[in-house]
Coordinates of C-alpha atoms in Angstrom, one line a residue:
L859 CA -11.5 9.0 -36.0
R860 CA -8.3 10.9 -35.3
C861 CA -5.6 8.6 -33.8
V862 CA -2.1 9.6 -33.1
V863 CA 0.4 6.8 -33.1
R864 CA 4.2 7.1 -32.5
C865 CA 6.3 5.1 -34.8
P866 CA 9.3 3.5 -32.8
L867 CA 11.5 3.4 -35.9
T868 CA 11.4 7.1 -36.7
A869 CA 10.1 8.6 -33.5
S870 CA 7.6 10.6 -35.6
S871 CA 3.9 11.1 -34.9
F872 CA 1.4 10.2 -37.6
V873 CA -2.3 11.2 -37.7
V874 CA -4.6 8.8 -39.4
G875 CA -6.2 10.6 -42.3
K876 CA -3.5 13.3 -42.6
S877 CA 0.0 13.0 -44.1
P878 CA 3.2 14.9 -43.4
A879 CA 3.7 17.5 -46.1
N880 CA 7.1 16.2 -47.1
M881 CA 6.1 12.6 -47.7
S882 CA 5.0 11.3 -51.1
K883 CA 1.7 9.5 -51.6
A884 CA 3.6 6.3 -52.4
A885 CA 5.5 6.5 -49.1
N886 CA 2.4 7.4 -47.2
L887 CA 0.4 4.3 -48.0
P888 CA 2.5 1.6 -46.2
S889 CA 2.8 3.9 -43.1
L890 CA -1.0 4.6 -43.1
L891 CA -1.8 0.9 -43.4
L892 CA 0.5 0.2 -40.5
V893 CA -1.0 3.0 -38.4
V894 CA -4.6 1.8 -39.1
A895 CA -3.6 -1.8 -38.1
V896 CA -2.0 -0.6 -34.9
A897 CA -5.0 1.6 -34.1
A898 CA -7.4 -1.3 -34.7
L899 CA -5.4 -3.5 -32.3
A900 CA -5.4 -0.7 -29.7
V901 CA -9.2 -0.7 -29.7
I902 CA -9.4 -4.5 -29.2
Y903 CA -6.8 -5.0 -26.6
K904 CA -6.4 -3.0 -23.4
P905 CA -3.0 -2.2 -21.7
H906 CA -1.7 -4.0 -18.7
L907 CA 1.1 -3.5 -16.2
S908 CA 3.5 -6.3 -15.5
G909 CA 3.7 -7.6 -11.9
D910 CA 0.8 -7.7 -9.5
G911 CA -1.1 -4.5 -10.4
F912 CA -3.3 -3.4 -13.3
A913 CA -4.4 0.0 -14.7
S914 CA -7.5 0.0 -16.9
T915 CA -9.3 2.5 -19.1
T916 CA -13.0 2.4 -19.7
T917 CA -14.4 1.4 -23.1
D918 CA -17.7 0.8 -24.8
I919 CA -16.2 -2.3 -26.4
V920 CA -16.4 -5.6 -24.5
G921 CA -12.8 -6.9 -24.9
L922 CA -10.2 -8.4 -22.7
A923 CA -7.9 -6.9 -20.2
E924 CA -5.1 -8.6 -18.3
I925 CA -4.2 -8.8 -14.6
D926 CA -0.9 -10.4 -13.9
G927 CA -1.1 -12.8 -16.9
L928 CA -4.8 -13.7 -16.6
A929 CA -7.3 -12.4 -19.1
F930 CA -10.2 -10.4 -17.6
P931 CA -13.4 -9.1 -19.4
S932 CA -13.4 -5.3 -19.7
M933 CA -17.1 -5.3 -19.0
I934 CA -19.6 -7.7 -17.3
S935 CA -23.3 -7.8 -16.9
T936 CA -24.4 -9.5 -13.7
Q937 CA -27.5 -8.8 -11.6
G938 CA -28.8 -6.2 -14.0
P939 CA -26.6 -3.2 -15.0
K940 CA -23.4 -3.4 -17.0
Q941 CA -20.2 -3.0 -15.0
T942 CA -16.8 -1.8 -16.2
L943 CA -13.5 -3.2 -15.0
I944 CA -11.6 -0.6 -13.0
G945 CA -8.5 -2.6 -12.1
G946 CA -7.1 -5.1 -9.6
G947 CA -4.1 -7.2 -8.6
T948 CA -3.0 -10.6 -7.4
R949 CA -3.7 -12.4 -4.1
R950 CA -0.6 -14.3 -3.0
K951 CA -0.1 -16.8 -0.1
W952 CA 3.4 -17.5 1.0
N953 CA 4.6 -15.7 -2.2
V954 CA 2.6 -18.1 -4.4
K955 CA 0.0 -16.7 -6.8
V956 CA -3.4 -17.9 -5.8
Y957 CA -5.9 -15.8 -7.7
A958 CA -6.2 -12.4 -9.4
V959 CA -8.9 -10.0 -8.3
G960 CA -10.8 -7.6 -10.6
F961 CA -13.0 -4.8 -9.4
F962 CA -16.1 -3.9 -11.5
A963 CA -18.6 -1.0 -11.1
E964 CA -21.4 0.8 -12.9
R965 CA -20.3 3.7 -15.0
K966 CA -22.4 6.1 -12.9
T967 CA -20.5 4.9 -9.8
I968 CA -17.2 5.5 -11.4
K969 CA -18.2 8.9 -12.6
A970 CA -19.5 9.9 -9.2
L971 CA -16.2 8.9 -7.6
Q972 CA -14.3 10.6 -10.3
R973 CA -16.0 13.9 -9.5
K974 CA -15.5 13.5 -5.8
H975 CA -11.8 12.6 -6.1
S976 CA -10.9 14.6 -9.1
E977 CA -8.2 16.5 -7.2
G978 CA -6.1 13.3 -7.1
N979 CA -6.8 12.5 -3.5
L980 CA -6.5 8.8 -3.6
E981 CA -5.8 8.0 0.0
S982 CA -7.7 5.5 2.1
R983 CA -10.9 7.6 2.0
F984 CA -11.3 6.9 -1.7
A985 CA -11.1 3.1 -1.3
Q986 CA -13.5 3.3 1.6
D987 CA -16.0 5.4 -0.4
F988 CA -15.9 2.7 -3.1
A989 CA -16.3 -0.1 -0.7
E990 CA -19.2 1.5 1.0
H991 CA -21.0 2.6 -2.2
R992 CA -24.4 0.9 -2.3
S993 CA -24.7 0.7 -6.1
T994 CA -24.1 -2.6 -7.9
K995 CA -20.4 -3.5 -7.9
S996 CA -18.5 -6.8 -8.3
L997 CA -15.4 -8.7 -7.6
L998 CA -14.1 -11.4 -10.0
L999 CA -11.7 -13.9 -8.5
R1000 CA -9.9 -15.8 -11.3
F1001 CA -7.6 -18.5 -10.0
H1002 CA -4.0 -19.0 -10.9
R1003 CA -3.9 -22.5 -9.3
G1004 CA -6.3 -25.1 -8.0
V1005 CA -7.1 -24.9 -4.3
S1006 CA -9.4 -26.5 -1.7
S1007 CA -12.8 -24.9 -1.6
E1008 CA -12.7 -25.0 2.2
D1009 CA -9.4 -23.0 2.1
V1010 CA -11.1 -20.3 0.0
S1011 CA -14.2 -20.0 2.1
D1012 CA -12.2 -20.2 5.4
A1013 CA -9.8 -17.5 4.3
L1014 CA -12.6 -15.1 3.2
G1015 CA -14.7 -15.9 6.3
E1016 CA -11.7 -15.2 8.6
A1017 CA -11.0 -11.9 6.9
L1018 CA -14.6 -10.8 7.5
V1019 CA -14.6 -11.4 11.3
P1020 CA -13.2 -7.9 12.3
S1021 CA -16.0 -6.2 10.2
V1022 CA -19.1 -8.4 10.8
G1023 CA -18.3 -10.6 13.8
E1024 CA -17.7 -14.4 14.0
E1025 CA -21.3 -15.5 13.7
N1026 CA -22.0 -13.5 10.5
A1027 CA -18.6 -14.3 9.0
K1028 CA -19.3 -18.0 9.6
E1029 CA -22.7 -17.6 7.9
F1030 CA -21.1 -16.2 4.8
Q1031 CA -18.4 -18.8 4.9
D1032 CA -20.9 -21.6 4.9
F1033 CA -22.9 -19.9 2.2
L1034 CA -19.9 -19.5 -0.1
L1035 CA -18.8 -23.1 0.5
S1036 CA -22.2 -24.3 -0.5
M1037 CA -21.7 -22.7 -3.9
L1038 CA -18.4 -24.4 -4.6
N1039 CA -17.3 -27.9 -5.6
D1040 CA -14.8 -29.8 -3.6
R1041 CA -12.0 -27.9 -5.3
V1042 CA -11.6 -24.6 -7.1
E1043 CA -9.7 -25.6 -10.1
K1044 CA -7.1 -23.5 -12.0
G1045 CA -8.8 -21.0 -14.3
S1046 CA -12.0 -21.1 -12.2
D1047 CA -14.0 -17.9 -11.6
I1048 CA -15.9 -16.7 -8.5
Y1049 CA -18.1 -13.7 -9.1
I1050 CA -19.2 -11.8 -6.0
T1051 CA -21.7 -9.0 -6.8
C1052 CA -23.0 -6.6 -4.1
R1053 CA -26.0 -4.4 -4.3
G1054 CA -27.1 -2.7 -1.1
D1055 CA -27.1 -5.3 1.7
K1056 CA -27.5 -8.2 -0.7
V1057 CA -24.5 -10.3 -1.9
F1058 CA -24.8 -12.6 -5.0
V1059 CA -22.2 -15.3 -5.6
S1060 CA -21.8 -17.3 -8.8
T1061 CA -19.1 -19.6 -10.1
N1062 CA -17.9 -20.2 -13.7
G1063 CA -21.0 -18.6 -15.2
K1064 CA -23.6 -20.7 -13.2
D1065 CA -26.7 -19.3 -11.7
S1066 CA -26.1 -17.1 -8.6
S1067 CA -27.5 -17.4 -5.1
A1068 CA -27.8 -14.5 -2.7
I1069 CA -27.4 -13.8 1.0
S1070 CA -28.5 -10.6 2.8
M1071 CA -26.7 -9.1 5.7
K1072 CA -26.2 -5.6 6.9
G1073 CA -22.6 -4.4 6.3
L1074 CA -21.5 -7.5 4.4
S1075 CA -21.1 -5.8 1.0
S1076 CA -18.7 -3.2 2.3
A1077 CA -16.9 -5.7 4.5
I1078 CA -16.2 -8.0 1.5
F1079 CA -14.7 -5.1 -0.5
N1080 CA -12.7 -4.0 2.5
I1081 CA -11.0 -7.4 2.6
Y1082 CA -9.0 -6.0 -0.3
L1083 CA -9.5 -2.2 0.0
G1084 CA -9.5 -1.7 3.8
S1085 CA -6.8 -0.2 6.0
K1086 CA -5.3 -3.7 6.4
P1087 CA -5.9 -5.4 3.1
V1088 CA -5.1 -9.1 2.8
S1089 CA -3.1 -8.3 -0.3
P1090 CA -1.6 -4.8 -0.6
P1091 CA -0.8 -5.3 -4.4
V1092 CA -4.6 -5.7 -5.1
K1093 CA -5.4 -2.4 -3.4
E1094 CA -2.4 -0.7 -5.1
G1095 CA -3.5 -2.0 -8.5
F1096 CA -7.1 -0.8 -7.9
E1097 CA -6.0 2.7 -6.9
K1098 CA -3.5 3.1 -9.8
A1099 CA -6.2 2.1 -12.2
F1100 CA -8.6 4.6 -10.8
A1101 CA -6.0 7.3 -10.9
E1102 CA -5.6 6.5 -14.6
L1103 CA -9.4 6.9 -15.1
I1104 CA -9.3 10.4 -13.5
E1105 CA -6.4 11.4 -15.8
T1106 CA -8.2 10.3 -19.0

């Protein structure tokens, strides 16, 4: 393993396993121990951006990432294949943090989109491509505060109306409400996993239920990634994260 770590005290670069020629063995040992410790921590923890956006890097290690102060898994396994966290942001209402949104997808989906958008063209077409992709992908809503379950289902149902119509939006709204308790408490999770035309919903690690509806999967993702997202910082965080994936 060859890790380069920049020491803030000396502004010098050190390479694990190699020592600068002008340093003695005695002087090398503390520095190397420090570098190894820092490198180990870097493997366990993933970087985050302050504010409402998040930029992630893919990893084979299941660890924790952070979106605006809330810990998120770097990888999940729901409805079959493993999915990697791409990025996300915070949903606010009247400037109050309600929940953070994390976007997950299969590695093959991420790689396919990387190839297609490798020239750095991250305009609305990219977000639309992701929303419309029929492979398994998920949203994780992790709540900053407790809210009424009806408020959650009503808000998502209302946001779906332009894409799927009032009748279908109401059907999903009722389905989601049936999965929730009276309140969604602070720290609660809602997993929404889409595969083709099928949408699975689970809460706080409980068994999931599914609903099938043409166009529903892409419509759900377009709530946050469409041309008029309900929370622009969520879309911005997702696109910044994907841009970082392309660069790495």
